[in-house]
Short mmCIF file of C-alpha atoms and ligand atoms in Angstrom, two decimals:
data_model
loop_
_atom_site.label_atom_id
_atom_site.label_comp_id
_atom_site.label_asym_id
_atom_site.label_seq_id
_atom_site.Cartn_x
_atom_site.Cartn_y
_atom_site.Cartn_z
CA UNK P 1454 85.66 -144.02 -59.79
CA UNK P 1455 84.15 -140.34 -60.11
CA UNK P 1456 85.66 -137.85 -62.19
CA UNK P 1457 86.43 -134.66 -62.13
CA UNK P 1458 87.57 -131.63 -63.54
CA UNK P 1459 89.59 -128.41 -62.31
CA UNK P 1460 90.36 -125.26 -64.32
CA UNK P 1461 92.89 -123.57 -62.82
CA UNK P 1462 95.02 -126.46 -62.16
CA UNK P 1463 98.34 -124.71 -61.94
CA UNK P 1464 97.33 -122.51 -59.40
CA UNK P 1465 97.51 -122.55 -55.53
CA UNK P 1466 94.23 -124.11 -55.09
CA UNK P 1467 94.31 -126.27 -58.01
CA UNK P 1468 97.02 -128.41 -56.54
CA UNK P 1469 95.87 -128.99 -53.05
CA UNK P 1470 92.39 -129.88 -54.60
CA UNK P 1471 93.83 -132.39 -56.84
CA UNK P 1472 95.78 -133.88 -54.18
CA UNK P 1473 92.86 -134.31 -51.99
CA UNK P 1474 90.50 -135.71 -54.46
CA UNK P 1475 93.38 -138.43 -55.96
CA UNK P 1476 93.51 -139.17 -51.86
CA UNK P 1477 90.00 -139.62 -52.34
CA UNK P 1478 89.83 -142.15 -55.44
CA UNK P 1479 89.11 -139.61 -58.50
CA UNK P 1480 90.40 -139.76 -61.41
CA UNK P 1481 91.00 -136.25 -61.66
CA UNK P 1482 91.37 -134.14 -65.39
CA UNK P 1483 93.71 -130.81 -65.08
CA UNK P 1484 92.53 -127.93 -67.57
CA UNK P 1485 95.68 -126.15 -69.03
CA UNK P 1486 95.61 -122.98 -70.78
CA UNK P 1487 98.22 -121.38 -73.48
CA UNK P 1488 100.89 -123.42 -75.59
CA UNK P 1489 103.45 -125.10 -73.91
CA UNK P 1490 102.60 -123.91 -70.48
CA UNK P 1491 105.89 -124.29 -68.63
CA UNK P 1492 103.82 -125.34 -65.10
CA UNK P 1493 102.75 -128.17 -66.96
CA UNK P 1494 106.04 -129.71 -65.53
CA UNK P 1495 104.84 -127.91 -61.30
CA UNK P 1496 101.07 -130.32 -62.02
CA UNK P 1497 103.36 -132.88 -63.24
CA UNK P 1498 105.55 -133.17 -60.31
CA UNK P 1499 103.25 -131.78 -57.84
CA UNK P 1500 99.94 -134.04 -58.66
CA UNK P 1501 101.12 -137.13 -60.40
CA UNK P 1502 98.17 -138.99 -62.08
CA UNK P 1503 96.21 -135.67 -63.15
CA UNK P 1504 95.65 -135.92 -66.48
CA UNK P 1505 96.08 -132.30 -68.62
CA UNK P 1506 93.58 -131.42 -71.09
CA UNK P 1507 94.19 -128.00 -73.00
CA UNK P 1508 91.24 -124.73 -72.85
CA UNK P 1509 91.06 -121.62 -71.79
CA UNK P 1510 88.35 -120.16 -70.09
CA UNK P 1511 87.83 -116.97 -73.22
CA UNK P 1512 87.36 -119.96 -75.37
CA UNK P 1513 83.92 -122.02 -75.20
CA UNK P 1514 84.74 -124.29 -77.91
CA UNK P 1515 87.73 -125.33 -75.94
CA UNK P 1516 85.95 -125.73 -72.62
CA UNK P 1517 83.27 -127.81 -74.28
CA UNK P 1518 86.81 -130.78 -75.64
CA UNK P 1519 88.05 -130.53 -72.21
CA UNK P 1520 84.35 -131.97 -70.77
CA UNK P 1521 83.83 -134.48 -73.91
CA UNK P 1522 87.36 -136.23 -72.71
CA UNK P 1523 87.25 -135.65 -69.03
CA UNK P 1524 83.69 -136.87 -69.16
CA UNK P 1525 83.50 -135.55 -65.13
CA UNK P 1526 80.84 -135.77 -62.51
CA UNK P 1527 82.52 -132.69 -61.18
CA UNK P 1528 83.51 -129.14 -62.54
CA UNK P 1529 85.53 -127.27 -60.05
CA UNK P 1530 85.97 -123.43 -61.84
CA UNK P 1531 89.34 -122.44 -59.94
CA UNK P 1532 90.28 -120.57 -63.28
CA UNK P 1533 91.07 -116.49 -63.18
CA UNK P 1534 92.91 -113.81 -63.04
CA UNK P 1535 93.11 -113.54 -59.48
CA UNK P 1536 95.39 -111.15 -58.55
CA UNK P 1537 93.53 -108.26 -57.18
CA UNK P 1538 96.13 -105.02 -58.24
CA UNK P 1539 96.62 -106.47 -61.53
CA UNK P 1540 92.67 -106.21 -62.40
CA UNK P 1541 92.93 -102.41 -62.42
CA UNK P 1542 95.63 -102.45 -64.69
CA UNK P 1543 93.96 -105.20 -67.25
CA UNK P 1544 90.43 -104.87 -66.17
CA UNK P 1545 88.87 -105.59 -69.55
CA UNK P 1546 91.02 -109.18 -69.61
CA UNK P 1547 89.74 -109.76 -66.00
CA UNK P 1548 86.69 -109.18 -67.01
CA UNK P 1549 86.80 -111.78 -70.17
CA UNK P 1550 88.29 -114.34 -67.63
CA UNK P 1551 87.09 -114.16 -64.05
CA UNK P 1552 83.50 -112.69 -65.28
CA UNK P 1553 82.64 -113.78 -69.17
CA UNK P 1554 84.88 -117.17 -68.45
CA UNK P 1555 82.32 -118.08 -65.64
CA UNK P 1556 79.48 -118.19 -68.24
CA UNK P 1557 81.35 -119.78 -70.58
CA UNK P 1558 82.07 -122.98 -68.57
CA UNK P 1559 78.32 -122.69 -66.71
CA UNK P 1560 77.11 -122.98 -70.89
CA UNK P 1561 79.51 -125.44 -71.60
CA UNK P 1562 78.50 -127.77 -68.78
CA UNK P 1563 74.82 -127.09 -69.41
CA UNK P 1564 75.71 -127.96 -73.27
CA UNK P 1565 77.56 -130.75 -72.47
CA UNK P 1566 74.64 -132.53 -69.75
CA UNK P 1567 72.12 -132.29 -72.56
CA UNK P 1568 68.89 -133.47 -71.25
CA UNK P 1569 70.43 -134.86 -67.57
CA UNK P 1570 71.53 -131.60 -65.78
CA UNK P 1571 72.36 -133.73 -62.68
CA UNK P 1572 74.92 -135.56 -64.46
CA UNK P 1573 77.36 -132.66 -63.52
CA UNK P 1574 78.14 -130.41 -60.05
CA UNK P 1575 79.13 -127.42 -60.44
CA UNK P 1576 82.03 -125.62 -58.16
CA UNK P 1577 82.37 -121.29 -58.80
CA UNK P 1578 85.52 -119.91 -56.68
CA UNK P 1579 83.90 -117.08 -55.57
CA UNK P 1580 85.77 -114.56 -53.24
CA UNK P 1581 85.16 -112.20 -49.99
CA UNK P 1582 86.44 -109.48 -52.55
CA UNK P 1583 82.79 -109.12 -53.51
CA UNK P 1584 82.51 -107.90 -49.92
CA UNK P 1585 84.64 -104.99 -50.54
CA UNK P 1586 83.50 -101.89 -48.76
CA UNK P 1587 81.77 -104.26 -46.39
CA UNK P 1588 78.58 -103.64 -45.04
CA UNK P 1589 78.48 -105.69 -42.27
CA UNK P 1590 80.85 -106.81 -39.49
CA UNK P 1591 81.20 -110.19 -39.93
CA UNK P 1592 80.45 -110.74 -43.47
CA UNK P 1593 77.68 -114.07 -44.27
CA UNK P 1594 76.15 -115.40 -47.14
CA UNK P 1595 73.28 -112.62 -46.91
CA UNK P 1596 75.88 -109.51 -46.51
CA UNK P 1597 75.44 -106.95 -49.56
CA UNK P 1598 78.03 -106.85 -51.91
CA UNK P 1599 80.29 -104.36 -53.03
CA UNK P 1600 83.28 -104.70 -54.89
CA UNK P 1601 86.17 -102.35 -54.95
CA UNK P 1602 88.02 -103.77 -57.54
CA UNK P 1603 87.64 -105.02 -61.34
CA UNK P 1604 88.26 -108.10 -59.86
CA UNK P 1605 85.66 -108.20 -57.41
CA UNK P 1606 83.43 -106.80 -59.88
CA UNK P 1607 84.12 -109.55 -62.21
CA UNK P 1608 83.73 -112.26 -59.21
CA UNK P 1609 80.16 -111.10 -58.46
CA UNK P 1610 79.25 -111.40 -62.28
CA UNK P 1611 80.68 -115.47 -61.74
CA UNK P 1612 78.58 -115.64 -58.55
CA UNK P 1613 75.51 -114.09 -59.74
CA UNK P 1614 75.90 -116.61 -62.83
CA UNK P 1615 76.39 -118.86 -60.90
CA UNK P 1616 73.20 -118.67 -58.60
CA UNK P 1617 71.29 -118.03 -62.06
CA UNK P 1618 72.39 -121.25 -63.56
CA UNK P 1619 71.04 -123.10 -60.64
CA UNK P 1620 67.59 -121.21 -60.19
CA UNK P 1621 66.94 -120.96 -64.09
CA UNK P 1622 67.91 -124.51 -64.73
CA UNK P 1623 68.21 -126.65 -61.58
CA UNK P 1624 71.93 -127.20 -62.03
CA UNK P 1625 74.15 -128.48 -59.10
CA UNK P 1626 75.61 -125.34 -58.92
CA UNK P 1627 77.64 -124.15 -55.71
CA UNK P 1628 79.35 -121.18 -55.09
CA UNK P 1629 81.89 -120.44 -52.11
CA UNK P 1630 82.68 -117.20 -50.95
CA UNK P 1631 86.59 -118.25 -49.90
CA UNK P 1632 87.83 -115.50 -47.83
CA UNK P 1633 91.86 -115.53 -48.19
CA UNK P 1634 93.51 -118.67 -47.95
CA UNK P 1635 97.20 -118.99 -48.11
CA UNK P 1636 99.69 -121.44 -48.16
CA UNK P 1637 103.85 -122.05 -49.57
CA UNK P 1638 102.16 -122.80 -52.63
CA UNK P 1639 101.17 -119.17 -52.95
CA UNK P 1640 102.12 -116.68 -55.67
CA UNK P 1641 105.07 -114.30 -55.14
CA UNK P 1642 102.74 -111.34 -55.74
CA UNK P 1643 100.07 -111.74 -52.64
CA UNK P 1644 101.19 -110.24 -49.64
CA UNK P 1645 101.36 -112.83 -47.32
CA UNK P 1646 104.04 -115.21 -49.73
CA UNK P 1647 105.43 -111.68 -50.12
CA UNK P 1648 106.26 -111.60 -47.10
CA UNK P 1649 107.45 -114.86 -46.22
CA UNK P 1650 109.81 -114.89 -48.78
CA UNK P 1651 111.48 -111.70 -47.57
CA UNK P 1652 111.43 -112.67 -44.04
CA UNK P 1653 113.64 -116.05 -45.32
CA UNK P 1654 115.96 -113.54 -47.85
CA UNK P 1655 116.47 -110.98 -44.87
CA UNK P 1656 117.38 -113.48 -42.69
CA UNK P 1657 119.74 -115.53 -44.80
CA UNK P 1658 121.46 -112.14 -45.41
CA UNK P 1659 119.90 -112.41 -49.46
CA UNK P 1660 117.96 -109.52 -49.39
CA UNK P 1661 118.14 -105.75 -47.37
CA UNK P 1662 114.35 -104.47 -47.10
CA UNK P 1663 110.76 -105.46 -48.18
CA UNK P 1664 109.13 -102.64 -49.83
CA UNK P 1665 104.99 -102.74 -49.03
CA UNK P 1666 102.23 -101.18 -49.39
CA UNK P 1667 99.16 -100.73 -46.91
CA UNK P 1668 99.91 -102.12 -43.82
CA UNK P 1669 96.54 -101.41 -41.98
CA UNK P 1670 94.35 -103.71 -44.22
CA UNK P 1671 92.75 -106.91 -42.30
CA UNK P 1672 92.53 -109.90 -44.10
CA UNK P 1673 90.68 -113.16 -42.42
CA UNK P 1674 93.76 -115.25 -43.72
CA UNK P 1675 93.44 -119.35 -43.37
CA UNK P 1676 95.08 -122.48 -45.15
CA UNK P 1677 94.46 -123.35 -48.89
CA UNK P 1678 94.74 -127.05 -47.82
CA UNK P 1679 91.42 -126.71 -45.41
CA UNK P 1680 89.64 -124.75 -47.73
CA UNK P 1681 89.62 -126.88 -50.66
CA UNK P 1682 88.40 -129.75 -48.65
CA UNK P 1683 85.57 -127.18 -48.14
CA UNK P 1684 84.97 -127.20 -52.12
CA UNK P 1685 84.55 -130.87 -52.05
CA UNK P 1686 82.23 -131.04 -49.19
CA UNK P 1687 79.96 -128.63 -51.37
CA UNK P 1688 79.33 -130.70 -53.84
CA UNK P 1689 78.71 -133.79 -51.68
CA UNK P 1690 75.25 -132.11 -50.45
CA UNK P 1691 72.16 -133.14 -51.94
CA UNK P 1692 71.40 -129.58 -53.69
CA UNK P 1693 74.26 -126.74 -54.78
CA UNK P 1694 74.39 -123.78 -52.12
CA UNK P 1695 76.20 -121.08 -51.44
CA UNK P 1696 78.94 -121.24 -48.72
CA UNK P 1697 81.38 -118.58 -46.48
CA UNK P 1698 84.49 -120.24 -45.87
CA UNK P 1699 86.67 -118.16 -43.16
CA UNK P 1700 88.40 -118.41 -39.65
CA UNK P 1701 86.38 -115.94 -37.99
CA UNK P 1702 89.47 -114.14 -37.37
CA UNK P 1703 90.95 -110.83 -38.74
CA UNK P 1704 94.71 -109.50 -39.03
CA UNK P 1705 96.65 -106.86 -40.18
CA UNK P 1706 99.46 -106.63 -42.80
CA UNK P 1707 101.26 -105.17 -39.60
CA UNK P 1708 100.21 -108.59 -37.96
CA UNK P 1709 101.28 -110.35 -40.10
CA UNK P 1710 105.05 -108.74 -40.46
CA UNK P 1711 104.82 -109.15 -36.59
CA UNK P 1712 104.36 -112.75 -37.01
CA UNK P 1713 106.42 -113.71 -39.79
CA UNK P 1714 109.26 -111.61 -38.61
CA UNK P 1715 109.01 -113.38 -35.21
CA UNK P 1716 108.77 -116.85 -36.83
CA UNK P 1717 112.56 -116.44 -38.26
CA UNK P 1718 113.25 -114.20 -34.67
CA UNK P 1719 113.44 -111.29 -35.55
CA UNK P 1720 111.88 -108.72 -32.95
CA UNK P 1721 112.35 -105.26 -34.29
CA UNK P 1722 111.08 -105.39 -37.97
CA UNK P 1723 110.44 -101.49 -38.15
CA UNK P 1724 114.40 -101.23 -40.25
CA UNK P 1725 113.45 -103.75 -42.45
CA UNK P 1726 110.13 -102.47 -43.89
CA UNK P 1727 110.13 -99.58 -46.56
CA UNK P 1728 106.53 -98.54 -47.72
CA UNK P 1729 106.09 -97.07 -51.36
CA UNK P 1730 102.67 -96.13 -52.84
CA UNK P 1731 103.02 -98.11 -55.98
CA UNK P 1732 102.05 -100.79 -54.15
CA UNK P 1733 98.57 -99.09 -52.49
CA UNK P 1734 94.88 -99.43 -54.64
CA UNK P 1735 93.11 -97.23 -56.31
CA UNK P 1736 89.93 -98.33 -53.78
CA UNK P 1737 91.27 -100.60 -50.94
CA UNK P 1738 88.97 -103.49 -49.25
CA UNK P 1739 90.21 -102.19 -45.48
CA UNK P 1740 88.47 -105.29 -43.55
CA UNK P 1741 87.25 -108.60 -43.70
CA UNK P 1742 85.95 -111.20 -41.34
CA UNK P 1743 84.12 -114.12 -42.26
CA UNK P 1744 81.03 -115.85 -40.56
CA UNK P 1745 81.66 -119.61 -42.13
CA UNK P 1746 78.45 -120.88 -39.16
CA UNK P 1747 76.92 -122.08 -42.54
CA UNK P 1748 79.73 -124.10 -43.52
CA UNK P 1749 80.28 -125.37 -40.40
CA UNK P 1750 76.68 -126.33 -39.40
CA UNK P 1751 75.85 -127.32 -43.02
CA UNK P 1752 79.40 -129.30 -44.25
CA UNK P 1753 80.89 -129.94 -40.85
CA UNK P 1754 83.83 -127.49 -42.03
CA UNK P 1755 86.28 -126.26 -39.37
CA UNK P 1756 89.56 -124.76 -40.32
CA UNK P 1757 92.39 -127.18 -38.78
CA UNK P 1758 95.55 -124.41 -38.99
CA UNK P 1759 95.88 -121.07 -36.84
CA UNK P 1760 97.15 -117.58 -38.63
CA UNK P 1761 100.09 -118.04 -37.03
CA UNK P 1762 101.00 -121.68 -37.58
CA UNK P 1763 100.15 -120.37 -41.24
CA UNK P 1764 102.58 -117.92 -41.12
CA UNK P 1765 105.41 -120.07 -39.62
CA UNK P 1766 104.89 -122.57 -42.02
CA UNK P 1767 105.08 -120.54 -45.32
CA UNK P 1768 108.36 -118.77 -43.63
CA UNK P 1769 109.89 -122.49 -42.77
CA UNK P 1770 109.19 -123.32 -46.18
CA UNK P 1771 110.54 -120.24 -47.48
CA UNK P 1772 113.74 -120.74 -45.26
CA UNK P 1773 114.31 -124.07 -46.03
CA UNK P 1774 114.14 -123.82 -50.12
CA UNK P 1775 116.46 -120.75 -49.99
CA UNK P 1776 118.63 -122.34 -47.75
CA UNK P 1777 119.04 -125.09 -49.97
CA UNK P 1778 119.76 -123.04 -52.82
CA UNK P 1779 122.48 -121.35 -51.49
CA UNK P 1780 123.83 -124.56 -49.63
P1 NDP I 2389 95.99 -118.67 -58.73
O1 NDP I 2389 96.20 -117.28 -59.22
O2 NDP I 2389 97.09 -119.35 -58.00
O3 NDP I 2389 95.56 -119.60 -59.96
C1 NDP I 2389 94.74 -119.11 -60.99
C2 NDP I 2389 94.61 -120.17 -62.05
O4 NDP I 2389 93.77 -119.68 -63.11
C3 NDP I 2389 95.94 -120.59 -62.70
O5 NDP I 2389 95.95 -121.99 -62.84
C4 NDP I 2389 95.87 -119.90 -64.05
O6 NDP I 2389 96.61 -120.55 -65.07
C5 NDP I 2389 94.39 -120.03 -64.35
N1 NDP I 2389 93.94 -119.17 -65.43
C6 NDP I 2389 94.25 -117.87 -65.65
N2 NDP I 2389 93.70 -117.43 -66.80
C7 NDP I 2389 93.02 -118.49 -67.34
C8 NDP I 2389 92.27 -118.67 -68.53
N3 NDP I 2389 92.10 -117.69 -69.41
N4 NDP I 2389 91.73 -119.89 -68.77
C9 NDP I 2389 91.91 -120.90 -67.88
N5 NDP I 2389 92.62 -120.80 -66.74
C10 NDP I 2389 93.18 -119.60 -66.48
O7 NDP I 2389 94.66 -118.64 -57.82
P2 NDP I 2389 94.30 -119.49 -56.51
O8 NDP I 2389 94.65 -120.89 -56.71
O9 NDP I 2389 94.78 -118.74 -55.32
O10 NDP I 2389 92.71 -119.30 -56.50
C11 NDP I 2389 91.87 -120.19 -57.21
C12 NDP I 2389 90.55 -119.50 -57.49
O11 NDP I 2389 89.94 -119.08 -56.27
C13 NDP I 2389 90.65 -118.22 -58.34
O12 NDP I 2389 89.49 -118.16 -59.13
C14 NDP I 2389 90.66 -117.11 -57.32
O13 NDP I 2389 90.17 -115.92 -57.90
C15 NDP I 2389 89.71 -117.69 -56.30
N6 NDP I 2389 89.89 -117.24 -54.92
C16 NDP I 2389 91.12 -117.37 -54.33
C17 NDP I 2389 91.29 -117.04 -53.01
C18 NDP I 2389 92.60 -117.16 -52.33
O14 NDP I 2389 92.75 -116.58 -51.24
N7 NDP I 2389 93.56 -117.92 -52.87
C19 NDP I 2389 90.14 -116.55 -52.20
C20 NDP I 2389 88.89 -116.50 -52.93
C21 NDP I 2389 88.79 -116.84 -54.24
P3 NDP I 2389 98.14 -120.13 -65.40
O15 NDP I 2389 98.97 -120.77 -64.31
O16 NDP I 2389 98.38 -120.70 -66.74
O17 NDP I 2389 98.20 -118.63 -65.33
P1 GDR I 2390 93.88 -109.81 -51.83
O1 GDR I 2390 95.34 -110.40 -51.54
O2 GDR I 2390 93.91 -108.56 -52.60
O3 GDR I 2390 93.16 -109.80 -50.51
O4 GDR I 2390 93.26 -110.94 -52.79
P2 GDR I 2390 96.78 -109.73 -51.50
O5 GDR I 2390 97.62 -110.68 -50.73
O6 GDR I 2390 97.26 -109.31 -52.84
O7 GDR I 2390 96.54 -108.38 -50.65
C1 GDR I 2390 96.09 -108.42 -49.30
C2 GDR I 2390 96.20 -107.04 -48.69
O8 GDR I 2390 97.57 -106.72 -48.49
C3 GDR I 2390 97.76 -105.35 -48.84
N1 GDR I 2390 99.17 -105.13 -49.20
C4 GDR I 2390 99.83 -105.72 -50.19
N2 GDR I 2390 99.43 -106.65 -51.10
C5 GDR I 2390 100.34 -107.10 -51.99
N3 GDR I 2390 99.97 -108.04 -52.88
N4 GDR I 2390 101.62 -106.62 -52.03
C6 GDR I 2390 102.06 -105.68 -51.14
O9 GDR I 2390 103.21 -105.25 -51.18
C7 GDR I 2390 101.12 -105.21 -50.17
N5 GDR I 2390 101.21 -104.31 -49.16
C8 GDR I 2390 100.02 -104.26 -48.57
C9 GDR I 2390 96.80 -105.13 -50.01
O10 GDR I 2390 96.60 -103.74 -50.23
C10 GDR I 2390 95.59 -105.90 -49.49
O11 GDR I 2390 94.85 -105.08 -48.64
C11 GDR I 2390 93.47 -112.32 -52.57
C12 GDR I 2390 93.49 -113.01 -53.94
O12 GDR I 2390 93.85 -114.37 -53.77
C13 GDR I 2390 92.12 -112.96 -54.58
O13 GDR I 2390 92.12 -113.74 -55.78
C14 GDR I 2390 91.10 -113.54 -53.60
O14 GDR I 2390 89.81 -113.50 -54.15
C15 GDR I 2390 91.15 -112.74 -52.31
O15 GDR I 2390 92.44 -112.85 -51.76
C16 GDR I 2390 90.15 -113.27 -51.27
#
């Protein structure tokens, strides 16, 4: 039975990649960070048969426990900070997580092979944020990068690492550049759950307005559930790569109220949509589009779900747990 491990359990991706690697026969090992976390109890439910281990990513000593009991063939590093208007206003902890943490685990894994650095592969969530002010239209695996946010910067450190790790010392070490993937599972604070949730509130009568910010962004949005599948196909090739994982296809935020609005039918969503700049960046990331050819010549990786079957899913979902909590 291979094993593996997954920082960032709790999270968004963390789930749907445990699910699919239980469907596939692992015995799969959950890192959990902080005392008592309360979503011990979501992985619980959620993911039945993970088994927790405690460590934090700031915390090398910790990381190196969690791979003496999990004992795994895989590392999957899902673990950050990753919300992109909170790095700005904690950039130094960003950095100590989604940058310093991605050496920490990379050192703890090398520690932890010893001698046999293909006893482990190596997963790095790596983001189209390090695209930022892109400088190319659509953005590949060769694109320059250049990050607009703490965040981003702190993802490009991780990548970087990442790349070095596998070039200094041979390690299976992949890194995929996941361009937005979404999902019900999705935090509260990214736009497109955001949204979603609204939509269901306005429409149940729970809730008057949704106050946004930048509505002229384009995001290359696709499902969580097909791109963790692309994680997993990584490190089932003979060496470690590096990967774009996108649709192809770019929306706006304004798209995306269209479609979400429609999905619980409403037409005119103009009355229900206040703007406040609070919720704008210091340096906005205005467009991204994704060229996954790579992924798809390389893993056979196609995304299975459309932007706006996305969408109508997350606001069914959203519709259906509100309307059960008021039934
Ligand atoms: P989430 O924000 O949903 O999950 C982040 C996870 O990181 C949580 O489990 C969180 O734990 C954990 N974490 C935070 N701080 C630490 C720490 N100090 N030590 C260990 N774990 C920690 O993110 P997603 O699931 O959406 O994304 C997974 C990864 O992929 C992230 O690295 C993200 O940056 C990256 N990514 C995501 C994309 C997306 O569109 N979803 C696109 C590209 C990259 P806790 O619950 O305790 O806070
Ligand atoms: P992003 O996702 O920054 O792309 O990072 P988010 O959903 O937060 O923002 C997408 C775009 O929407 C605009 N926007 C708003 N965003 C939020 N959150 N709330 C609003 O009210 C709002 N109004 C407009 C933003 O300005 C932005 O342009 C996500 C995270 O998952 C990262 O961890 C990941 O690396 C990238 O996707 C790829």
């Amino acid at each position: 039975m291979p094993r593996a491990l997954i920082t960032g359990i709790t999270g968004q991706d963390g789930l749907y990649l445990a699910e699919l690697l239980l469907s596939k026969g692992y015995d799969v090992f959950g890192m959990v960070r902080g005392q008592n976390n309360p979503k011990i109890e979501l992985v619980e439910r959620t993911v039945p048969g993970v088994h927790i281990v405690a460590g934090d990513l700031t915390d090398l000593s910790s990381l190196m426990r969690a791979l003496n009991t999990s004992r795994p063939d895989e590392v999957y590093n899902l673990g950050a900070i990753s919300f992109v208007a909170y790095s700005w206003e904690q950039a130094a902890l960003t950095s100590d997580v989604t940058a310093k943490g991605v050496l920490n685990i990379l050192e703890a894994v090398r520690l932890y092979c010893g001698d046999d650095l293909s006893k482990v592969k190596f997963y790095q969530a790596s983001s189209s944020e390090m695209f930022g002010k892109v400088q190319q239209v659509p953005q590949s695996e060769e694109t320059l990068l250049w990050p607009r946010s703490p965040y981003g910067v702190a993802k490009v450190y991780g990548h970087y690492m990442t790349i070095n790790y596998r070039e200094s010392y041979g390690m299976h070490a992949s890194s995929g550049l996941l361009f937005n993937h979404e999902s019900p599972r999705r935090g509260p604070e990214f736009v497109t759950r955001k949204v979603s949730l609204a939509v269901a509130g306005i429409k149940l009568g729970l809730q008057g307005k949704i106050v946004m910010g930048n509505l002229d962004a384009r995001r290359d949005w696709g499902f969580a559930g097909d791109y963790v599948d692309a994680m997993w196909r990584m490190l089932q090739q003979p060496e470690g790569g590096d990967y774009v994982v996108a649709t192809g296809e770019t929306h706006s935020i304004r798209d995306l109220l269209d479609h979400a609005f429609r999905a619980a039918e409403i037409e005119d969503w103009e009355p229900y949509v206040d703007q406040d700049p609070k919720f704008f960046r210091p340096a906005e990331v205005d467009l991204l589009i994704g060229d996954a050819s790579r992924a798809r010549d390389v893993l056979g990786w196609t995304p299975t779900v459309t932007f706006s079957e996305l969408v109508a899913m997350m606001v069914e979902s959203d519709l259906k747990a509100l309307s059960d909590r008021i039934a």
